[in-house]
Amino acid sequence: MKAVILSIGTELVSGQTVDTNSAYLSRELAGLGIETIAHATVGDEQPAIAAAIREAAARAPLVLVTGGLGPTEDDLTRQALAEVLGAELRLDARCLAQIEEFFRRREREMNPANRVQAMLPAGTEPLDNPLGTAPGIAATVGQSRVYVMPGVPREMELMFASQVAPRIGRSAGVVTHHILHTFGQGESDIASKIADLMQRGRNPLVGTTVAAGLVSVRILTRAEDRPAAEKLAQDMIALLRDRLGELVVGEDDETMSPAVGTLLLSRGQTLATAESCTGGMIGEMLTAVAGSSRYYLGGVVAYANQAKTALLGVPESLLAAHGAVSEPVAAAMAEGCRKRFVADWAVSVTGIAGPAGGTDAKPVGLVYIGLSGPDGTQVRRHILPGTREIVRLRASLTALNHLRLKLRE
């Protein structure tokens, strides 16, 4: 079975609010063996909403709509559905009683405007909403089944799980999703390595996306049952890992920080960090992983030269001779950090994140990354283009990636 998801709200179209409902519903539908073929976002205009419902119903036998069921003038989804059905809106006495009870339990007076939420297109079925005042609506448009739910995520999620999913039932077959995260090459380079595996119509279906500094390879698999789907997926993952080699950081939830943590734990080793231009971003990435205290000892954000000397033992003469953004200083930062924390490994970063501060000799985006470990200290020079935040993100990921690759040796 295929499905289309519609998200209603001008706040979504304008970018003021991020649509998390579509992502949730797509994941849930995949677990039911239903493929989502399109997401669409529509503003609070009745003709546009009605047109979107008609188009979606023509494309798929299942349409899920969220939003536009509130009590205000710009909540127009119920009116648009009535227009599509050619039906009038009628007051549902049971829904009205539930809305009145909702306010009574909270010792609040119901605003007369909420009465409109009990108005449903004739011939449709109400869906209970125990968490709010907007009942959902189940309807049939042509050959398609349409379910309209509130836009408030917690209300929508409960309604979908308790009322919509049981009505949909499980479609024949299973759809699974997996992700391989990579780092070290751009999306076009990754795609060129696996171009033959990305052809449309394949099963599994392979594609790439870029987010949070990583290039992720998505694997979508369809099969009659979960074991068959997982077998197809794991065969493809093995092939992708063989093609991409050490570029693969991890699978599914294992992004850069968890991958580094897993390697450190497997060796029984510890890590400390010394950061300048990244301002603690590496430490934040590491501590975002539950249980990271087993291998991450701590870090120093030494932004000013005085801090580099006082906290990490970087000689003033070294700073005077080479400047803070230099290979010798990055090495001294890493070595000083490792010594002070008594860590097996220490990573250091010093650079020019911009937008100002660059010169011809030391441009914006210049970063030195130091790695000090049991077999000595290494420093690598990088030019990382982008905005200040992008430079800091790339520098943080690159530093962790240097450690990841070293731990894999």
mmCIF file of C-alpha atoms in Angstrom:
data_model
loop_
_atom_site.group_PDB
_atom_site.id
_atom_site.type_symbol
_atom_site.label_atom_id
_atom_site.label_comp_id
_atom_site.label_asym_id
_atom_site.label_seq_id
_atom_site.Cartn_x
_atom_site.Cartn_y
_atom_site.Cartn_z
ATOM 1 C CA MET A 1 0.000 0.000 0.000
ATOM 2 C CA LYS A 2 1.103 3.560 -0.710
ATOM 3 C CA ALA A 3 0.328 6.704 1.269
ATOM 4 C CA VAL A 4 0.503 10.484 0.963
ATOM 5 C CA ILE A 5 0.958 12.725 4.013
ATOM 6 C CA LEU A 6 -0.385 16.296 4.100
ATOM 7 C CA SER A 7 0.668 18.821 6.747
ATOM 8 C CA ILE A 8 -1.586 21.852 7.064
ATOM 9 C CA GLY A 9 -0.517 25.207 8.462
ATOM 10 C CA THR A 10 0.850 28.513 7.256
ATOM 11 C CA GLU A 11 3.351 28.379 10.111
ATOM 12 C CA LEU A 12 4.825 25.275 8.466
ATOM 13 C CA VAL A 13 4.914 26.756 4.967
ATOM 14 C CA SER A 14 6.592 29.930 6.264
ATOM 15 C CA GLY A 15 9.245 27.989 8.162
ATOM 16 C CA GLN A 16 8.213 29.343 11.567
ATOM 17 C CA THR A 17 7.478 25.801 12.773
ATOM 18 C CA VAL A 18 9.253 22.600 11.749
ATOM 19 C CA ASP A 19 6.996 19.775 10.567
ATOM 20 C CA THR A 20 7.871 16.765 12.728
ATOM 21 C CA ASN A 21 4.519 15.043 12.149
ATOM 22 C CA SER A 22 5.360 13.863 8.634
ATOM 23 C CA ALA A 23 8.593 12.246 9.764
ATOM 24 C CA TYR A 24 6.801 10.438 12.604
ATOM 25 C CA LEU A 25 4.006 9.196 10.355
ATOM 26 C CA SER A 26 6.388 8.008 7.635
ATOM 27 C CA ARG A 27 8.300 5.924 10.172
ATOM 28 C CA GLU A 28 5.114 4.462 11.609
ATOM 29 C CA LEU A 29 3.712 3.635 8.179
ATOM 30 C CA ALA A 30 6.955 1.914 7.183
ATOM 31 C CA GLY A 31 6.572 -0.327 10.220
ATOM 32 C CA LEU A 32 3.145 -1.292 8.907
ATOM 33 C CA GLY A 33 4.568 -2.130 5.482
ATOM 34 C CA ILE A 34 3.132 1.022 3.897
ATOM 35 C CA GLU A 35 5.274 3.158 1.600
ATOM 36 C CA THR A 36 4.958 6.932 1.853
ATOM 37 C CA ILE A 37 5.292 8.299 -1.671
ATOM 38 C CA ALA A 38 4.896 12.023 -0.941
ATOM 39 C CA HIS A 39 4.785 14.693 1.745
ATOM 40 C CA ALA A 40 3.091 18.015 1.043
ATOM 41 C CA THR A 41 2.771 21.132 3.166
ATOM 42 C CA VAL A 42 -0.174 23.468 2.568
ATOM 43 C CA GLY A 43 -1.016 26.859 4.041
ATOM 44 C CA ASP A 44 -4.241 27.751 5.815
ATOM 45 C CA GLU A 45 -6.320 28.372 2.691
ATOM 46 C CA GLN A 46 -9.426 26.282 2.077
ATOM 47 C CA PRO A 47 -9.131 26.002 -1.738
ATOM 48 C CA ALA A 48 -5.476 24.944 -1.454
ATOM 49 C CA ILE A 49 -6.233 22.365 1.239
ATOM 50 C CA ALA A 50 -9.157 20.939 -0.753
ATOM 51 C CA ALA A 51 -7.010 20.710 -3.893
ATOM 52 C CA ALA A 52 -4.251 18.955 -1.955
ATOM 53 C CA ILE A 53 -6.668 16.382 -0.539
ATOM 54 C CA ARG A 54 -8.097 15.676 -4.004
ATOM 55 C CA GLU A 55 -4.640 15.268 -5.517
ATOM 56 C CA ALA A 56 -3.415 13.059 -2.683
ATOM 57 C CA ALA A 57 -6.487 10.823 -2.873
ATOM 58 C CA ALA A 58 -5.931 10.402 -6.609
ATOM 59 C CA ARG A 59 -2.335 9.309 -6.005
ATOM 60 C CA ALA A 60 -2.657 6.852 -3.115
ATOM 61 C CA PRO A 61 -5.245 4.666 -1.349
ATOM 62 C CA LEU A 62 -4.251 6.151 2.010
ATOM 63 C CA VAL A 63 -4.032 9.848 2.888
ATOM 64 C CA LEU A 64 -3.012 11.157 6.312
ATOM 65 C CA VAL A 65 -3.671 14.831 7.062
ATOM 66 C CA THR A 66 -2.475 16.721 10.140
ATOM 67 C CA GLY A 67 -3.386 20.214 11.272
ATOM 68 C CA GLY A 68 -6.118 22.769 10.667
ATOM 69 C CA LEU A 69 -8.634 21.327 13.151
ATOM 70 C CA GLY A 70 -8.436 24.120 15.735
ATOM 71 C CA PRO A 71 -11.222 26.547 16.697
ATOM 72 C CA THR A 72 -9.909 29.684 14.971
ATOM 73 C CA GLU A 73 -10.796 31.321 11.664
ATOM 74 C CA ASP A 74 -7.669 29.999 9.945
ATOM 75 C CA ASP A 75 -8.334 26.347 10.888
ATOM 76 C CA LEU A 76 -9.958 25.225 7.653
ATOM 77 C CA THR A 77 -9.196 21.549 7.156
ATOM 78 C CA ARG A 78 -12.664 20.309 8.152
ATOM 79 C CA GLN A 79 -14.270 22.826 5.787
ATOM 80 C CA ALA A 80 -11.913 21.799 2.975
ATOM 81 C CA LEU A 81 -12.707 18.107 3.511
ATOM 82 C CA ALA A 82 -16.435 18.907 3.441
ATOM 83 C CA GLU A 83 -15.878 20.739 0.157
ATOM 84 C CA VAL A 84 -14.094 17.729 -1.337
ATOM 85 C CA LEU A 85 -16.860 15.388 -0.191
ATOM 86 C CA GLY A 86 -19.644 17.716 -1.300
ATOM 87 C CA ALA A 87 -21.055 17.384 2.210
ATOM 88 C CA GLU A 88 -22.281 19.899 4.733
ATOM 89 C CA LEU A 89 -20.771 20.325 8.178
ATOM 90 C CA ARG A 90 -22.985 18.943 10.939
ATOM 91 C CA LEU A 91 -22.700 19.203 14.684
ATOM 92 C CA ASP A 92 -21.706 15.882 16.239
ATOM 93 C CA ALA A 93 -23.373 15.796 19.672
ATOM 94 C CA ARG A 94 -20.980 13.162 21.038
ATOM 95 C CA CYS A 95 -17.923 15.191 19.995
ATOM 96 C CA LEU A 96 -19.392 18.346 21.513
ATOM 97 C CA ALA A 97 -20.014 16.538 24.801
ATOM 98 C CA GLN A 98 -16.389 15.341 24.841
ATOM 99 C CA ILE A 99 -15.093 18.854 24.225
ATOM 100 C CA GLU A 100 -17.308 20.282 26.993
ATOM 101 C CA GLU A 101 -16.107 17.561 29.357
ATOM 102 C CA PHE A 102 -12.490 18.386 28.442
ATOM 103 C CA PHE A 103 -13.005 21.932 29.780
ATOM 104 C CA ARG A 104 -15.069 20.814 32.786
ATOM 105 C CA ARG A 105 -12.313 18.490 34.001
ATOM 106 C CA ARG A 106 -9.901 21.421 33.924
ATOM 107 C CA GLU A 107 -12.387 23.753 35.643
ATOM 108 C CA ARG A 108 -12.325 26.088 32.667
ATOM 109 C CA GLU A 109 -15.171 27.688 30.752
ATOM 110 C CA MET A 110 -15.415 26.585 27.136
ATOM 111 C CA ASN A 111 -15.100 29.365 24.607
ATOM 112 C CA PRO A 112 -18.024 29.255 22.150
ATOM 113 C CA ALA A 113 -15.452 29.156 19.339
ATOM 114 C CA ASN A 114 -14.541 25.591 20.338
ATOM 115 C CA ARG A 115 -18.012 24.458 19.257
ATOM 116 C CA VAL A 116 -16.827 24.463 15.636
ATOM 117 C CA GLN A 117 -14.454 21.606 16.470
ATOM 118 C CA ALA A 118 -17.466 19.338 16.868
ATOM 119 C CA MET A 119 -18.621 20.127 13.328
ATOM 120 C CA LEU A 120 -17.860 17.212 10.996
ATOM 121 C CA PRO A 121 -18.622 16.644 7.311
ATOM 122 C CA ALA A 122 -21.779 14.546 6.946
ATOM 123 C CA GLY A 123 -21.032 10.860 6.468
ATOM 124 C CA THR A 124 -17.599 10.916 8.125
ATOM 125 C CA GLU A 125 -16.461 9.191 11.299
ATOM 126 C CA PRO A 126 -15.052 11.065 14.321
ATOM 127 C CA LEU A 127 -11.760 9.995 15.920
ATOM 128 C CA ASP A 128 -11.524 10.571 19.675
ATOM 129 C CA ASN A 129 -8.872 12.951 21.017
ATOM 130 C CA PRO A 130 -8.373 12.388 24.766
ATOM 131 C CA LEU A 131 -5.526 14.928 24.921
ATOM 132 C CA GLY A 132 -7.196 17.905 23.256
ATOM 133 C CA THR A 133 -10.344 19.491 21.878
ATOM 134 C CA ALA A 134 -9.963 18.614 18.188
ATOM 135 C CA PRO A 135 -11.503 15.269 17.209
ATOM 136 C CA GLY A 136 -10.040 13.624 14.156
ATOM 137 C CA ILE A 137 -12.005 12.680 11.072
ATOM 138 C CA ALA A 138 -12.060 9.485 9.007
ATOM 139 C CA ALA A 139 -13.511 9.755 5.500
ATOM 140 C CA THR A 140 -13.542 8.097 2.101
ATOM 141 C CA VAL A 141 -12.582 10.188 -0.928
ATOM 142 C CA GLY A 142 -13.003 8.229 -4.142
ATOM 143 C CA GLN A 143 -11.007 5.022 -3.688
ATOM 144 C CA SER A 144 -8.863 6.511 -0.948
ATOM 145 C CA ARG A 145 -9.239 6.402 2.813
ATOM 146 C CA VAL A 146 -8.484 9.782 4.407
ATOM 147 C CA TYR A 147 -7.636 10.315 8.075
ATOM 148 C CA VAL A 148 -7.452 13.850 9.435
ATOM 149 C CA MET A 149 -5.664 14.375 12.760
ATOM 150 C CA PRO A 150 -4.708 17.357 14.948
ATOM 151 C CA GLY A 151 -1.439 19.149 14.248
ATOM 152 C CA VAL A 152 -0.280 19.076 17.887
ATOM 153 C CA PRO A 153 2.316 16.275 17.823
ATOM 154 C CA ARG A 154 1.397 14.511 21.064
ATOM 155 C CA GLU A 155 -2.301 14.565 20.186
ATOM 156 C CA MET A 156 -1.626 13.335 16.663
ATOM 157 C CA GLU A 157 0.732 10.565 17.777
ATOM 158 C CA LEU A 158 -1.741 9.120 20.299
ATOM 159 C CA MET A 159 -4.617 9.346 17.820
ATOM 160 C CA PHE A 160 -2.598 7.628 15.114
ATOM 161 C CA ALA A 161 -1.391 4.830 17.396
ATOM 162 C CA SER A 162 -4.714 4.144 19.116
ATOM 163 C CA GLN A 163 -7.233 4.781 16.336
ATOM 164 C CA VAL A 164 -5.779 5.257 12.877
ATOM 165 C CA ALA A 165 -3.181 2.474 12.795
ATOM 166 C CA PRO A 166 -5.696 -0.204 13.886
ATOM 167 C CA ARG A 167 -8.090 0.952 11.145
ATOM 168 C CA ILE A 168 -5.360 0.847 8.513
ATOM 169 C CA GLY A 169 -4.164 -2.611 9.458
ATOM 170 C CA ARG A 170 -0.926 -4.082 8.214
ATOM 171 C CA SER A 171 -0.273 -3.950 4.511
ATOM 172 C CA ALA A 172 1.077 -7.008 2.753
ATOM 173 C CA GLY A 173 4.838 -6.945 3.032
ATOM 174 C CA VAL A 174 7.360 -5.055 5.135
ATOM 175 C CA VAL A 175 9.443 -1.942 4.524
ATOM 176 C CA THR A 176 12.706 -1.465 6.447
ATOM 177 C CA HIS A 177 15.073 1.511 6.636
ATOM 178 C CA HIS A 178 18.779 1.557 7.428
ATOM 179 C CA ILE A 179 21.419 4.280 7.225
ATOM 180 C CA LEU A 180 25.201 4.152 6.784
ATOM 181 C CA HIS A 181 26.899 7.365 7.914
ATOM 182 C CA THR A 182 30.109 8.378 6.126
ATOM 183 C CA PHE A 183 32.696 11.100 6.607
ATOM 184 C CA GLY A 184 35.702 12.235 4.621
ATOM 185 C CA GLN A 185 34.326 12.759 1.133
ATOM 186 C CA GLY A 186 31.505 14.808 -0.386
ATOM 187 C CA GLU A 187 28.112 13.519 -1.440
ATOM 188 C CA SER A 188 29.028 13.431 -5.139
ATOM 189 C CA ASP A 189 32.181 11.405 -4.402
ATOM 190 C CA ILE A 190 30.233 8.920 -2.300
ATOM 191 C CA ALA A 191 27.515 8.664 -4.943
ATOM 192 C CA SER A 192 30.063 7.978 -7.685
ATOM 193 C CA LYS A 193 31.438 5.018 -5.730
ATOM 194 C CA ILE A 194 28.007 3.398 -5.449
ATOM 195 C CA ALA A 195 26.324 4.759 -8.588
ATOM 196 C CA ASP A 196 25.274 1.318 -9.864
ATOM 197 C CA LEU A 197 23.625 0.550 -6.516
ATOM 198 C CA MET A 198 21.572 3.771 -6.624
ATOM 199 C CA GLN A 199 19.629 3.033 -9.790
ATOM 200 C CA ARG A 200 15.901 3.636 -9.465
ATOM 201 C CA GLY A 201 13.692 0.588 -9.268
ATOM 202 C CA ARG A 202 16.210 -1.476 -7.315
ATOM 203 C CA ASN A 203 15.362 -3.349 -4.156
ATOM 204 C CA PRO A 204 16.899 -2.306 -1.829
ATOM 205 C CA LEU A 205 16.597 1.317 -2.901
ATOM 206 C CA VAL A 206 19.780 3.278 -2.086
ATOM 207 C CA GLY A 207 20.111 7.065 -1.854
ATOM 208 C CA THR A 208 22.290 9.707 -0.200
ATOM 209 C CA THR A 209 21.625 12.749 1.986
ATOM 210 C CA VAL A 210 23.806 15.288 3.793
ATOM 211 C CA ALA A 211 23.089 16.372 7.367
ATOM 212 C CA ALA A 212 25.131 17.533 10.364
ATOM 213 C CA GLY A 213 28.374 17.253 8.422
ATOM 214 C CA LEU A 214 27.934 13.602 7.479
ATOM 215 C CA VAL A 215 26.995 12.043 4.142
ATOM 216 C CA SER A 216 24.430 9.351 4.900
ATOM 217 C CA VAL A 217 23.566 6.449 2.618
ATOM 218 C CA ARG A 218 19.938 5.376 3.021
ATOM 219 C CA ILE A 219 18.836 1.793 2.359
ATOM 220 C CA LEU A 220 15.090 1.163 1.927
ATOM 221 C CA THR A 221 14.086 -2.481 1.533
ATOM 222 C CA ARG A 222 10.753 -4.118 0.685
ATOM 223 C CA ALA A 223 9.942 -7.786 1.203
ATOM 224 C CA GLU A 224 7.120 -10.135 2.172
ATOM 225 C CA ASP A 225 8.265 -10.396 5.786
ATOM 226 C CA ARG A 226 10.823 -8.829 8.129
ATOM 227 C CA PRO A 227 13.442 -11.618 7.993
ATOM 228 C CA ALA A 228 13.476 -11.434 4.193
ATOM 229 C CA ALA A 229 13.705 -7.641 4.270
ATOM 230 C CA GLU A 230 16.551 -7.703 6.778
ATOM 231 C CA LYS A 231 18.449 -10.272 4.716
ATOM 232 C CA LEU A 232 18.233 -8.038 1.644
ATOM 233 C CA ALA A 233 19.211 -4.986 3.701
ATOM 234 C CA GLN A 234 22.202 -6.613 5.382
ATOM 235 C CA ASP A 235 23.489 -7.958 2.058
ATOM 236 C CA MET A 236 23.353 -4.441 0.640
ATOM 237 C CA ILE A 237 24.974 -2.939 3.749
ATOM 238 C CA ALA A 238 27.846 -5.418 3.444
ATOM 239 C CA LEU A 239 28.323 -4.439 -0.191
ATOM 240 C CA LEU A 240 28.239 -0.727 0.646
ATOM 241 C CA ARG A 241 30.746 -1.165 3.460
ATOM 242 C CA ASP A 242 33.060 -2.998 1.076
ATOM 243 C CA ARG A 243 32.797 -0.172 -1.489
ATOM 244 C CA LEU A 244 33.175 2.694 0.971
ATOM 245 C CA GLY A 245 35.691 1.171 3.374
ATOM 246 C CA GLU A 246 36.936 3.397 6.176
ATOM 247 C CA LEU A 247 34.679 6.233 5.033
ATOM 248 C CA VAL A 248 31.836 4.434 6.846
ATOM 249 C CA VAL A 249 31.528 5.835 10.349
ATOM 250 C CA GLY A 250 28.587 3.800 11.614
ATOM 251 C CA GLU A 251 25.126 2.430 10.999
ATOM 252 C CA ASP A 252 21.703 3.841 11.949
ATOM 253 C CA ASP A 253 22.139 5.627 15.321
ATOM 254 C CA GLU A 254 25.933 5.277 15.354
ATOM 255 C CA THR A 255 27.186 8.629 14.105
ATOM 256 C CA MET A 256 30.673 10.031 14.726
ATOM 257 C CA SER A 257 30.651 10.440 18.508
ATOM 258 C CA PRO A 258 29.103 7.033 19.306
ATOM 259 C CA ALA A 259 31.502 5.379 16.846
ATOM 260 C CA VAL A 260 34.520 6.920 18.568
ATOM 261 C CA GLY A 261 33.119 5.910 21.945
ATOM 262 C CA THR A 262 32.635 2.312 20.851
ATOM 263 C CA LEU A 263 36.242 2.115 19.667
ATOM 264 C CA LEU A 264 37.608 3.621 22.882
ATOM 265 C CA LEU A 265 35.554 1.234 25.013
ATOM 266 C CA SER A 266 36.708 -1.758 22.980
ATOM 267 C CA ARG A 267 40.317 -0.764 23.757
ATOM 268 C CA GLY A 268 39.677 0.250 27.357
ATOM 269 C CA GLN A 269 41.164 3.681 26.618
ATOM 270 C CA THR A 270 40.337 7.267 27.535
ATOM 271 C CA LEU A 271 40.180 10.637 25.773
ATOM 272 C CA ALA A 272 40.557 14.306 26.666
ATOM 273 C CA THR A 273 40.101 17.362 24.444
ATOM 274 C CA ALA A 274 41.779 20.759 24.051
ATOM 275 C CA GLU A 275 39.716 23.180 21.984
ATOM 276 C CA SER A 276 40.213 26.716 20.766
ATOM 277 C CA CYS A 277 38.165 27.692 17.690
ATOM 278 C CA THR A 278 35.603 24.925 18.246
ATOM 279 C CA GLY A 279 34.780 26.342 21.667
ATOM 280 C CA GLY A 280 33.804 23.067 23.352
ATOM 281 C CA MET A 281 31.863 21.583 20.437
ATOM 282 C CA ILE A 282 33.895 18.367 20.459
ATOM 283 C CA GLY A 283 33.256 17.889 24.157
ATOM 284 C CA GLU A 284 29.544 18.541 23.610
ATOM 285 C CA MET A 285 29.428 15.920 20.857
ATOM 286 C CA LEU A 286 31.146 13.370 23.069
ATOM 287 C CA THR A 287 29.040 13.993 26.171
ATOM 288 C CA ALA A 288 25.801 13.858 24.163
ATOM 289 C CA VAL A 289 26.339 10.080 24.127
ATOM 290 C CA ALA A 290 24.999 8.276 27.196
ATOM 291 C CA GLY A 291 27.755 6.542 29.125
ATOM 292 C CA SER A 292 30.546 8.668 27.670
ATOM 293 C CA SER A 293 32.009 9.182 31.153
ATOM 294 C CA ARG A 294 33.483 5.698 30.808
ATOM 295 C CA TYR A 295 35.984 6.966 28.256
ATOM 296 C CA TYR A 296 35.811 10.794 28.063
ATOM 297 C CA LEU A 297 37.714 12.382 30.948
ATOM 298 C CA GLY A 298 37.046 16.018 30.129
ATOM 299 C CA GLY A 299 38.252 18.959 28.111
ATOM 300 C CA VAL A 300 39.717 22.449 28.132
ATOM 301 C CA VAL A 301 38.409 25.358 26.066
ATOM 302 C CA ALA A 302 41.563 27.472 25.777
ATOM 303 C CA TYR A 303 40.466 30.316 23.527
ATOM 304 C CA ALA A 304 42.915 33.014 24.585
ATOM 305 C CA ASN A 305 46.663 32.552 24.423
ATOM 306 C CA GLN A 306 46.926 33.044 28.189
ATOM 307 C CA ALA A 307 44.561 30.096 28.667
ATOM 308 C CA LYS A 308 46.608 27.917 26.340
ATOM 309 C CA THR A 309 49.663 28.605 28.489
ATOM 310 C CA ALA A 310 48.010 28.456 31.911
ATOM 311 C CA LEU A 311 45.745 25.457 31.334
ATOM 312 C CA LEU A 312 47.652 23.392 28.771
ATOM 313 C CA GLY A 313 51.251 24.417 29.321
ATOM 314 C CA VAL A 314 51.787 25.813 25.815
ATOM 315 C CA PRO A 315 55.031 27.847 26.032
ATOM 316 C CA GLU A 316 54.638 31.588 25.505
ATOM 317 C CA SER A 317 57.706 31.468 23.281
ATOM 318 C CA LEU A 318 55.965 28.978 20.991
ATOM 319 C CA LEU A 319 52.920 31.202 20.687
ATOM 320 C CA ALA A 320 55.092 34.244 20.002
ATOM 321 C CA ALA A 321 57.149 32.468 17.365
ATOM 322 C CA HIS A 322 54.388 30.646 15.449
ATOM 323 C CA GLY A 323 51.069 32.144 16.491
ATOM 324 C CA ALA A 324 48.128 30.367 18.082
ATOM 325 C CA VAL A 325 47.015 28.887 14.766
ATOM 326 C CA SER A 326 50.006 26.736 13.941
ATOM 327 C CA GLU A 327 51.217 23.165 13.875
ATOM 328 C CA PRO A 328 53.574 23.499 16.889
ATOM 329 C CA VAL A 329 50.833 25.015 19.056
ATOM 330 C CA ALA A 330 48.326 22.311 18.080
ATOM 331 C CA ALA A 331 50.901 19.678 19.047
ATOM 332 C CA ALA A 332 51.650 21.376 22.377
ATOM 333 C CA MET A 333 47.945 21.693 23.151
ATOM 334 C CA ALA A 334 47.345 17.990 22.553
ATOM 335 C CA GLU A 335 50.394 16.911 24.540
ATOM 336 C CA GLY A 336 49.601 19.230 27.431
ATOM 337 C CA CYS A 337 46.007 18.071 27.525
ATOM 338 C CA ARG A 338 46.951 14.391 27.519
ATOM 339 C CA LYS A 339 49.445 14.960 30.331
ATOM 340 C CA ARG A 340 47.098 16.981 32.540
ATOM 341 C CA PHE A 341 44.166 14.581 32.217
ATOM 342 C CA VAL A 342 46.378 11.476 32.267
ATOM 343 C CA ALA A 343 44.462 10.260 29.212
ATOM 344 C CA ASP A 344 45.397 7.655 26.639
ATOM 345 C CA TRP A 345 44.466 10.070 23.843
ATOM 346 C CA ALA A 346 44.060 13.816 23.484
ATOM 347 C CA VAL A 347 42.677 15.772 20.549
ATOM 348 C CA SER A 348 43.398 19.462 20.002
ATOM 349 C CA VAL A 349 41.969 22.037 17.605
ATOM 350 C CA THR A 350 43.185 25.537 16.830
ATOM 351 C CA GLY A 351 42.094 27.562 13.828
ATOM 352 C CA ILE A 352 40.405 30.599 12.303
ATOM 353 C CA ALA A 353 36.637 30.093 12.143
ATOM 354 C CA GLY A 354 35.923 33.568 10.728
ATOM 355 C CA PRO A 355 34.295 35.523 9.379
ATOM 356 C CA ALA A 356 37.156 37.895 10.283
ATOM 357 C CA GLY A 357 40.731 37.241 11.370
ATOM 358 C CA GLY A 358 42.082 35.611 8.232
ATOM 359 C CA THR A 359 45.183 36.634 6.266
ATOM 360 C CA ASP A 360 46.785 35.479 3.043
ATOM 361 C CA ALA A 361 49.099 33.224 5.018
ATOM 362 C CA LYS A 362 46.408 32.056 7.418
ATOM 363 C CA PRO A 363 42.990 32.295 5.738
ATOM 364 C CA VAL A 364 39.606 31.818 7.334
ATOM 365 C CA GLY A 365 38.947 28.091 7.547
ATOM 366 C CA LEU A 366 42.558 27.173 8.366
ATOM 367 C CA VAL A 367 42.531 24.578 11.151
ATOM 368 C CA TYR A 368 45.273 22.537 12.777
ATOM 369 C CA ILE A 369 44.193 19.335 14.498
ATOM 370 C CA GLY A 370 46.511 17.579 16.917
ATOM 371 C CA LEU A 371 46.265 13.983 18.092
ATOM 372 C CA SER A 372 48.482 12.786 20.927
ATOM 373 C CA GLY A 373 48.485 9.126 21.914
ATOM 374 C CA PRO A 374 50.617 6.212 23.087
ATOM 375 C CA ASP A 375 52.751 6.319 19.933
ATOM 376 C CA GLY A 376 53.378 10.061 19.800
ATOM 377 C CA THR A 377 51.752 13.212 18.445
ATOM 378 C CA GLN A 378 50.519 14.004 14.955
ATOM 379 C CA VAL A 379 49.200 17.290 13.576
ATOM 380 C CA ARG A 380 47.244 17.784 10.372
ATOM 381 C CA ARG A 381 46.517 21.003 8.530
ATOM 382 C CA HIS A 382 43.083 21.553 6.964
ATOM 383 C CA ILE A 383 41.311 24.262 5.011
ATOM 384 C CA LEU A 384 37.613 23.955 5.871
ATOM 385 C CA PRO A 385 35.460 26.426 3.910
ATOM 386 C CA GLY A 386 32.110 27.717 5.073
ATOM 387 C CA THR A 387 30.451 29.968 7.602
ATOM 388 C CA ARG A 388 31.761 30.226 11.148
ATOM 389 C CA GLU A 389 29.406 27.518 12.383
ATOM 390 C CA ILE A 390 30.217 25.227 9.462
ATOM 391 C CA VAL A 391 33.962 25.635 10.032
ATOM 392 C CA ARG A 392 33.533 24.779 13.711
ATOM 393 C CA LEU A 393 31.331 21.764 12.916
ATOM 394 C CA ARG A 394 33.671 20.416 10.262
ATOM 395 C CA ALA A 395 36.695 20.948 12.485
ATOM 396 C CA SER A 396 35.033 19.063 15.343
ATOM 397 C CA LEU A 397 34.011 16.146 13.144
ATOM 398 C CA THR A 398 37.399 16.052 11.425
ATOM 399 C CA ALA A 399 39.172 15.913 14.778
ATOM 400 C CA LEU A 400 37.028 13.018 15.954
ATOM 401 C CA ASN A 401 37.467 11.299 12.599
ATOM 402 C CA HIS A 402 41.270 11.464 12.902
ATOM 403 C CA LEU A 403 40.949 9.684 16.232
ATOM 404 C CA ARG A 404 38.448 7.174 14.818
ATOM 405 C CA LEU A 405 40.793 6.213 11.988
ATOM 406 C CA LYS A 406 43.763 5.961 14.362
ATOM 407 C CA LEU A 407 41.809 3.677 16.688
ATOM 408 C CA ARG A 408 40.932 1.428 13.738
ATOM 409 C CA GLU A 409 44.577 0.808 12.861
#
